[in-house]
Amino acid sequence: MLNKIQELKGAIEALQASSMEEIEAARIKYLSKKGEISQLFNDFRNVPNEMKREIGQRLNELKTLATEKINSLKAAFEDNADANAELDLTRTAAPCAIGTRHPLSLVKEEIIAIFSRLGYTIAEGPEVEDDWHVFSSLNFAADHPARDMQDTFFIQRNPDILLRTHTSSVQTRVMEHTQPPIRIICPGRVYRNEAISYRAHCFFHQVEGLYVDKGVTFADLKQTLLYFAREMFGPETKIRLRPSYFPFTEPSAEMDISCDLCGGKGCNFCKHTGWVEILGCGMVDPNVLESCGIDSNVYSGFALGMGIERITNLKYRVKDLRMFSENDVRFLEEFKPVH
Ligand code: DAH
């Protein structure tokens, strides 16, 4: 009898079931009136008196074990069934917090969209560049101050490998492999060895524009700039071009737009001039075309370059440049689209 109890105990402990029917079958097998455990209770009568105490105790333990096992199998099975029943595939998904686009990306996309409408396509180039693409091909004299260690980050003290200081390098990247017509805009990150403050950072973002074809004139540049300014800052925006100097353009200019904060009357933001500077531009210097293998007697072009941070500041009045790279979600959430 003890052996039989031991054998049933092992079988019950190992019991598993994959359906309610199997559990019910196990209950009948062990616990019903004609089940194996009930059978043992019937046989108990024939157990010699001196063993009744021990065997009785074991039998009771076996019955408790079987009852608990069957109950726990049932409970586990019902839990599973509940979980399955709750899986409603048509239910609306739980809300999840989605991120926001970075203000610099928003403005970059807007600049790209405006120039795309004029037929410009995006061109990109590497951030780790060589002297030729960043400086020499763009007509920078060998002793030009922009090559100074102050401004440029060099890679491993190699004066030829550096982090680009402007996206004008992408002009060369495109022109050395493509003959006109060329109409590109080049967004990207640039690096300068500047002390970080609220108004300067060691990296920032620019968009370069380049248009080279037969018969491109300064009038085309002006019209393009006016279109851009009005699309970006509103139809009332005025532009003004001031003569300037860049090695890669001749003539060169800087463009101001009318200050939309004071409507041109003069305020702190525009330093009481009514105008704020937003970009540099000019007619591509023939030396630059020639250094890229484009015949400057046949083709002419214009180029322009602007800082995305600057445009973003104008649109959103961000007072401290460092906010752009600190990833403070409270700042980023301010740019959540309003639905
Ligand atoms: N590369 C200039 C800078 O980083 C910006 C610039 C000025 C780009 C005039 C141009 C340009 O294409 O024509 O300050």
GROMACS .gro file of C-alpha atoms and ligand atoms in nm:
model
  353
    1MET     CA    1   0.000   0.000   0.000
    2LEU     CA    2   0.280   0.240   0.087
    3ASN     CA    3   0.435   0.171  -0.254
    4LYS     CA    4   0.109   0.247  -0.428
    5ILE     CA    5   0.075   0.576  -0.234
    6GLN     CA    6   0.430   0.671  -0.331
    7GLU     CA    7   0.365   0.591  -0.696
    8LEU     CA    8   0.047   0.800  -0.709
    9LYS     CA    9   0.220   1.088  -0.531
   10GLY     CA   10   0.486   1.100  -0.806
   11ALA     CA   11   0.225   1.084  -1.080
   12ILE     CA   12   0.016   1.362  -0.928
   13GLU     CA   13   0.313   1.589  -0.874
   14ALA     CA   14   0.413   1.549  -1.240
   15LEU     CA   15   0.060   1.615  -1.361
   16GLN     CA   16   0.019   1.868  -1.644
   17ALA     CA   17  -0.279   1.964  -1.852
   18SER     CA   18  -0.340   2.161  -2.169
   19SER     CA   19  -0.718   2.181  -2.148
   20MET     CA   20  -1.003   2.181  -1.900
   21GLU     CA   21  -1.101   1.835  -2.027
   22GLU     CA   22  -0.762   1.695  -1.931
   23ILE     CA   23  -0.792   1.842  -1.582
   24GLU     CA   24  -1.138   1.692  -1.538
   25ALA     CA   25  -1.008   1.356  -1.658
   26ALA     CA   26  -0.730   1.371  -1.399
   27ARG     CA   27  -0.983   1.459  -1.125
   28ILE     CA   28  -1.197   1.161  -1.218
   29LYS     CA   29  -0.893   0.934  -1.236
   30TYR     CA   30  -0.775   1.019  -0.885
   31LEU     CA   31  -1.050   1.179  -0.682
   32SER     CA   32  -1.391   1.056  -0.803
   33LYS     CA   33  -1.579   0.790  -0.605
   34LYS     CA   34  -1.425   0.516  -0.814
   35GLY     CA   35  -1.094   0.697  -0.853
   36GLU     CA   36  -0.760   0.552  -0.749
   37ILE     CA   37  -0.736   0.742  -0.422
   38SER     CA   38  -1.091   0.652  -0.320
   39GLN     CA   39  -0.997   0.294  -0.401
   40LEU     CA   40  -0.708   0.315  -0.157
   41PHE     CA   41  -0.942   0.450   0.112
   42ASN     CA   42  -1.162   0.144   0.053
   43ASP     CA   43  -0.860  -0.084   0.087
   44PHE     CA   44  -0.770   0.093   0.411
   45ARG     CA   45  -1.006  -0.134   0.595
   46ASN     CA   46  -0.772  -0.428   0.536
   47VAL     CA   47  -0.463  -0.252   0.668
   48PRO     CA   48  -0.334  -0.416   0.990
   49ASN     CA   49  -0.412  -0.205   1.298
   50GLU     CA   50  -0.052  -0.126   1.386
   51MET     CA   51  -0.003   0.038   1.043
   52LYS     CA   52  -0.331   0.226   1.027
   53ARG     CA   53  -0.194   0.541   1.183
   54GLU     CA   54   0.096   0.586   0.938
   55ILE     CA   55  -0.090   0.479   0.628
   56GLY     CA   56  -0.394   0.685   0.721
   57GLN     CA   57  -0.180   0.990   0.751
   58ARG     CA   58  -0.010   0.926   0.414
   59LEU     CA   59  -0.344   0.866   0.247
   60ASN     CA   60  -0.483   1.193   0.375
   61GLU     CA   61  -0.171   1.376   0.255
   62LEU     CA   62  -0.212   1.217  -0.088
   63LYS     CA   63  -0.572   1.326  -0.111
   64THR     CA   64  -0.484   1.685  -0.014
   65LEU     CA   65  -0.201   1.688  -0.267
   66ALA     CA   66  -0.429   1.569  -0.546
   67THR     CA   67  -0.704   1.820  -0.459
   68GLU     CA   68  -0.461   2.109  -0.446
   69LYS     CA   69  -0.291   2.008  -0.768
   70ILE     CA   70  -0.618   1.983  -0.958
   71ASN     CA   71  -0.730   2.320  -0.817
   72SER     CA   72  -0.406   2.491  -0.909
   73LEU     CA   73  -0.415   2.350  -1.263
   74LYS     CA   74  -0.770   2.482  -1.298
   75ALA     CA   75  -0.676   2.825  -1.164
   76ALA     CA   76  -0.378   2.857  -1.399
   77PHE     CA   77  -0.592   2.754  -1.689
   78GLU     CA   78  -0.867   3.003  -1.606
   79ASP     CA   79  -0.612   3.287  -1.574
   80ASN     CA   80  -0.481   3.206  -1.918
   81ALA     CA   81  -0.827   3.190  -2.060
   82ASP     CA   82  -0.902   3.535  -1.909
   83ALA     CA   83  -0.585   3.681  -2.061
   84ASN     CA   84  -0.680   3.544  -2.400
   85ALA     CA   85  -1.031   3.676  -2.372
   86GLU     CA   86  -0.901   4.027  -2.293
   87LEU     CA   87  -0.691   4.045  -2.608
   88ASP     CA   88  -0.922   4.265  -2.809
   89LEU     CA   89  -0.745   4.339  -3.132
   90THR     CA   90  -0.986   4.615  -3.225
   91ARG     CA   91  -0.917   4.814  -2.910
   92THR     CA   92  -0.746   5.154  -2.949
   93ALA     CA   93  -0.376   5.131  -2.868
   94ALA     CA   94  -0.259   5.271  -2.536
   95PRO     CA   95  -0.137   5.628  -2.588
   96CYS     CA   96   0.241   5.650  -2.613
   97ALA     CA   97   0.439   5.969  -2.584
   98ILE     CA   98   0.588   6.057  -2.918
   99GLY     CA   99   0.888   6.281  -2.954
  100THR     CA  100   0.901   6.612  -3.134
  101ARG     CA  101   1.111   6.725  -3.425
  102HIS     CA  102   1.410   6.932  -3.331
  103PRO     CA  103   1.362   7.303  -3.414
  104LEU     CA  104   1.676   7.298  -3.629
  105SER     CA  105   1.533   7.006  -3.828
  106LEU     CA  106   1.201   7.187  -3.868
  107VAL     CA  107   1.372   7.495  -4.008
  108LYS     CA  108   1.610   7.292  -4.222
  109GLU     CA  109   1.314   7.108  -4.376
  110GLU     CA  110   1.140   7.437  -4.441
  111ILE     CA  111   1.446   7.583  -4.617
  112ILE     CA  112   1.475   7.267  -4.825
  113ALA     CA  113   1.106   7.282  -4.915
  114ILE     CA  114   1.133   7.643  -5.033
  115PHE     CA  115   1.434   7.574  -5.254
  116SER     CA  116   1.280   7.250  -5.385
  117ARG     CA  117   0.997   7.458  -5.525
  118LEU     CA  118   1.259   7.641  -5.730
  119GLY     CA  119   1.399   7.314  -5.863
  120TYR     CA  120   1.693   7.271  -5.626
  121THR     CA  121   1.795   6.922  -5.518
  122ILE     CA  122   1.978   6.822  -5.202
  123ALA     CA  123   2.351   6.746  -5.208
  124GLU     CA  124   2.554   6.630  -4.914
  125GLY     CA  125   2.922   6.591  -4.838
  126PRO     CA  126   3.146   6.459  -4.561
  127GLU     CA  127   3.200   6.646  -4.234
  128VAL     CA  128   3.561   6.528  -4.218
  129GLU     CA  129   3.711   6.702  -4.519
  130ASP     CA  130   4.042   6.792  -4.678
  131ASP     CA  131   4.193   7.135  -4.725
  132TRP     CA  132   4.117   7.133  -5.098
  133HIS     CA  133   3.739   7.102  -5.065
  134VAL     CA  134   3.704   7.342  -4.772
  135PHE     CA  135   3.958   7.608  -4.867
  136SER     CA  136   4.190   7.578  -5.170
  137SER     CA  137   3.927   7.501  -5.433
  138LEU     CA  138   3.720   7.791  -5.296
  139ASN     CA  139   3.993   8.045  -5.366
  140PHE     CA  140   4.117   8.087  -5.009
  141ALA     CA  141   4.473   8.222  -5.025
  142ALA     CA  142   4.735   8.005  -4.854
  143ASP     CA  143   4.760   8.251  -4.565
  144HIS     CA  144   4.387   8.324  -4.529
  145PRO     CA  145   4.298   8.370  -4.160
  146ALA     CA  146   4.006   8.123  -4.181
  147ARG     CA  147   4.263   7.842  -4.209
  148ASP     CA  148   4.408   7.950  -3.879
  149MET     CA  149   4.420   7.698  -3.596
  150GLN     CA  150   4.181   7.930  -3.412
  151ASP     CA  151   3.894   7.844  -3.642
  152THR     CA  152   3.959   7.502  -3.781
  153PHE     CA  153   3.964   7.166  -3.605
  154PHE     CA  154   4.233   6.950  -3.761
  155ILE     CA  155   4.226   6.574  -3.738
  156GLN     CA  156   4.533   6.423  -3.572
  157ARG     CA  157   4.744   6.736  -3.630
  158ASN     CA  158   4.733   6.668  -4.003
  159PRO     CA  159   4.695   7.012  -4.166
  160ASP     CA  160   4.524   6.850  -4.465
  161ILE     CA  161   4.243   6.662  -4.284
  162LEU     CA  162   3.994   6.875  -4.096
  163LEU     CA  163   3.634   6.919  -3.988
  164ARG     CA  164   3.461   7.135  -4.246
  165THR     CA  165   3.411   7.493  -4.130
  166HIS     CA  166   3.132   7.558  -4.380
  167THR     CA  167   2.907   7.368  -4.621
  168SER     CA  168   3.060   7.554  -4.917
  169SER     CA  169   3.285   7.246  -4.946
  170VAL     CA  170   2.985   7.061  -5.091
  171GLN     CA  171   2.988   7.305  -5.387
  172THR     CA  172   3.328   7.168  -5.486
  173ARG     CA  173   3.221   6.809  -5.417
  174VAL     CA  174   2.940   6.849  -5.669
  175MET     CA  175   3.107   7.073  -5.929
  176GLU     CA  176   3.416   6.853  -5.963
  177HIS     CA  177   3.197   6.568  -6.087
  178THR     CA  178   2.904   6.746  -6.254
  179GLN     CA  179   2.881   6.985  -6.545
  180PRO     CA  180   2.611   7.258  -6.534
  181PRO     CA  181   2.324   7.309  -6.510
  182ILE     CA  182   2.368   7.263  -6.134
  183ARG     CA  183   2.104   7.366  -5.883
  184ILE     CA  184   2.169   7.227  -5.538
  185ILE     CA  185   2.116   7.300  -5.177
  186CYS     CA  186   2.346   7.148  -4.919
  187PRO     CA  187   2.234   7.127  -4.556
  188GLY     CA  188   2.480   7.003  -4.297
  189ARG     CA  189   2.676   7.039  -3.977
  190VAL     CA  190   2.992   7.248  -3.963
  191TYR     CA  191   3.261   7.293  -3.697
  192ARG     CA  192   3.466   7.587  -3.574
  193ASN     CA  193   3.707   7.610  -3.289
  194GLU     CA  194   3.515   7.875  -3.094
  195ALA     CA  195   3.462   7.920  -2.722
  196ILE     CA  196   3.108   7.802  -2.642
  197SER     CA  197   2.875   8.076  -2.522
  198TYR     CA  198   2.511   8.179  -2.565
  199ARG     CA  199   2.599   8.317  -2.909
  200ALA     CA  200   2.867   8.080  -3.043
  201HIS     CA  201   2.920   7.706  -3.050
  202CYS     CA  202   3.194   7.478  -3.177
  203PHE     CA  203   2.944   7.314  -3.411
  204PHE     CA  204   2.641   7.452  -3.589
  205HIS     CA  205   2.443   7.401  -3.909
  206GLN     CA  206   2.440   7.566  -4.247
  207VAL     CA  207   2.258   7.543  -4.576
  208GLU     CA  208   2.450   7.623  -4.889
  209GLY     CA  209   2.283   7.703  -5.220
  210LEU     CA  210   2.447   7.690  -5.561
  211TYR     CA  211   2.315   7.761  -5.907
  212VAL     CA  212   2.545   7.736  -6.210
  213ASP     CA  213   2.429   7.756  -6.571
  214LYS     CA  214   2.470   7.964  -6.885
  215GLY     CA  215   2.377   8.329  -6.832
  216VAL     CA  216   2.311   8.327  -6.456
  217THR     CA  217   2.326   8.686  -6.327
  218PHE     CA  218   2.311   8.883  -6.005
  219ALA     CA  219   1.945   8.959  -6.085
  220ASP     CA  220   1.869   8.586  -6.062
  221LEU     CA  221   2.038   8.578  -5.722
  222LYS     CA  222   1.838   8.874  -5.597
  223GLN     CA  223   1.508   8.732  -5.713
  224THR     CA  224   1.586   8.394  -5.555
  225LEU     CA  225   1.676   8.564  -5.226
  226LEU     CA  226   1.360   8.770  -5.225
  227TYR     CA  227   1.150   8.461  -5.292
  228PHE     CA  228   1.324   8.273  -5.012
  229ALA     CA  229   1.290   8.558  -4.760
  230ARG     CA  230   0.920   8.603  -4.829
  231GLU     CA  231   0.843   8.232  -4.815
  232MET     CA  232   1.038   8.194  -4.492
  233PHE     CA  233   0.945   8.511  -4.306
  234GLY     CA  234   0.620   8.625  -4.466
  235PRO     CA  235   0.509   8.816  -4.777
  236GLU     CA  236   0.575   9.160  -4.625
  237THR     CA  237   0.945   9.087  -4.573
  238LYS     CA  238   1.191   9.327  -4.735
  239ILE     CA  239   1.550   9.240  -4.820
  240ARG     CA  240   1.863   9.451  -4.846
  241LEU     CA  241   2.200   9.352  -4.991
  242ARG     CA  242   2.521   9.499  -4.851
  243PRO     CA  243   2.855   9.461  -5.034
  244SER     CA  244   3.081   9.213  -4.855
  245TYR     CA  245   3.376   8.985  -4.917
  246PHE     CA  246   3.407   8.607  -4.949
  247PRO     CA  247   3.701   8.444  -5.127
  248PHE     CA  248   3.471   8.222  -5.339
  249THR     CA  249   3.230   8.487  -5.468
  250GLU     CA  250   3.281   8.805  -5.666
  251PRO     CA  251   3.098   9.030  -5.617
  252SER     CA  252   2.986   8.923  -5.268
  253ALA     CA  253   2.706   9.048  -5.049
  254GLU     CA  254   2.539   8.993  -4.716
  255MET     CA  255   2.164   8.992  -4.704
  256ASP     CA  256   1.953   9.154  -4.432
  257ILE     CA  257   1.581   9.117  -4.389
  258SER     CA  258   1.351   9.375  -4.237
  259CYS     CA  259   1.314   9.309  -3.864
  260ASP     CA  260   0.973   9.151  -3.818
  261LEU     CA  261   0.975   9.215  -3.445
  262CYS     CA  262   0.951   9.593  -3.477
  263GLY     CA  263   0.838   9.602  -3.838
  264GLY     CA  264   1.154   9.788  -3.935
  265LYS     CA  265   1.109  10.070  -3.684
  266GLY     CA  266   1.407   9.965  -3.473
  267CYS     CA  267   1.425   9.755  -3.155
  268ASN     CA  268   1.678   9.579  -2.934
  269PHE     CA  269   1.669   9.269  -3.151
  270CYS     CA  270   1.779   9.453  -3.466
  271LYS     CA  271   2.004   9.686  -3.266
  272HIS     CA  272   1.777   9.973  -3.367
  273THR     CA  273   1.865   9.941  -3.734
  274GLY     CA  274   1.537   9.785  -3.851
  275TRP     CA  275   1.738   9.513  -4.029
  276VAL     CA  276   1.882   9.172  -3.935
  277GLU     CA  277   2.154   8.989  -4.125
  278ILE     CA  278   2.067   8.637  -4.240
  279LEU     CA  279   2.305   8.513  -4.507
  280GLY     CA  280   2.611   8.559  -4.728
  281CYS     CA  281   2.598   8.528  -5.104
  282GLY     CA  282   2.754   8.633  -5.434
  283MET     CA  283   2.843   8.535  -5.788
  284VAL     CA  284   3.067   8.228  -5.793
  285ASP     CA  285   3.425   8.346  -5.850
  286PRO     CA  286   3.547   8.225  -6.193
  287ASN     CA  287   3.854   8.080  -6.016
  288VAL     CA  288   3.624   7.844  -5.825
  289LEU     CA  289   3.449   7.727  -6.142
  290GLU     CA  290   3.784   7.669  -6.312
  291SER     CA  291   3.932   7.481  -6.016
  292CYS     CA  292   3.639   7.238  -6.045
  293GLY     CA  293   3.677   7.194  -6.423
  294ILE     CA  294   3.386   7.418  -6.528
  295ASP     CA  295   3.452   7.665  -6.811
  296SER     CA  296   3.399   8.012  -6.663
  297ASN     CA  297   3.374   8.164  -7.012
  298VAL     CA  298   3.062   7.959  -7.077
  299TYR     CA  299   2.905   7.932  -6.733
  300SER     CA  300   2.832   8.162  -6.443
  301GLY     CA  301   2.657   8.105  -6.116
  302PHE     CA  302   2.560   8.230  -5.774
  303ALA     CA  303   2.605   8.084  -5.429
  304LEU     CA  304   2.457   8.156  -5.092
  305GLY     CA  305   2.511   8.027  -4.744
  306MET     CA  306   2.314   8.067  -4.423
  307GLY     CA  307   2.326   7.941  -4.066
  308ILE     CA  308   2.025   7.731  -3.967
  309GLU     CA  309   2.060   7.838  -3.602
  310ARG     CA  310   2.040   8.202  -3.708
  311ILE     CA  311   1.723   8.149  -3.911
  312THR     CA  312   1.574   7.945  -3.627
  313ASN     CA  313   1.655   8.223  -3.380
  314LEU     CA  314   1.477   8.470  -3.600
  315LYS     CA  315   1.171   8.252  -3.630
  316TYR     CA  316   1.150   8.129  -3.272
  317ARG     CA  317   1.359   8.381  -3.073
  318VAL     CA  318   1.581   8.127  -2.903
  319LYS     CA  319   1.809   8.343  -2.692
  320ASP     CA  320   2.080   8.090  -2.609
  321LEU     CA  321   2.242   7.882  -2.885
  322ARG     CA  322   2.337   7.614  -2.635
  323MET     CA  323   1.970   7.518  -2.599
  324PHE     CA  324   1.989   7.355  -2.941
  325SER     CA  325   2.231   7.088  -2.830
  326GLU     CA  326   2.135   7.029  -2.467
  327ASN     CA  327   1.839   6.802  -2.543
  328ASP     CA  328   1.627   6.950  -2.267
  329VAL     CA  329   1.284   6.800  -2.335
  330ARG     CA  330   1.110   7.107  -2.191
  331PHE     CA  331   1.272   7.314  -2.466
  332LEU     CA  332   1.209   7.055  -2.736
  333GLU     CA  333   0.843   7.017  -2.640
  334GLU     CA  334   0.785   7.384  -2.717
  335PHE     CA  335   0.812   7.288  -3.082
  336LYS     CA  336   0.537   7.027  -3.070
  337PRO     CA  337   0.310   7.069  -3.369
  338VAL     CA  338  -0.032   7.204  -3.271
  339HIS     CA  339  -0.309   6.980  -3.403
  340DAH     N1  340   3.062   7.988  -4.631
  340DAH     C1  341   3.025   8.114  -4.570
  340DAH     C2  342   3.043   8.105  -4.421
  340DAH     O1  343   3.052   8.000  -4.368
  340DAH     C3  344   2.883   8.147  -4.603
  340DAH     C4  345   2.867   8.183  -4.747
  340DAH     C5  346   2.881   8.313  -4.787
  340DAH     C6  347   2.838   8.087  -4.840
  340DAH     C7  348   2.869   8.350  -4.918
  340DAH     C8  349   2.823   8.120  -4.974
  340DAH     C9  350   2.839   8.254  -5.012
  340DAH     O2  351   2.795   8.033  -5.070
  340DAH     O3  352   2.825   8.286  -5.141
  340DAH     O4  353   3.043   8.207  -4.355
   0.00000   0.00000   0.00000
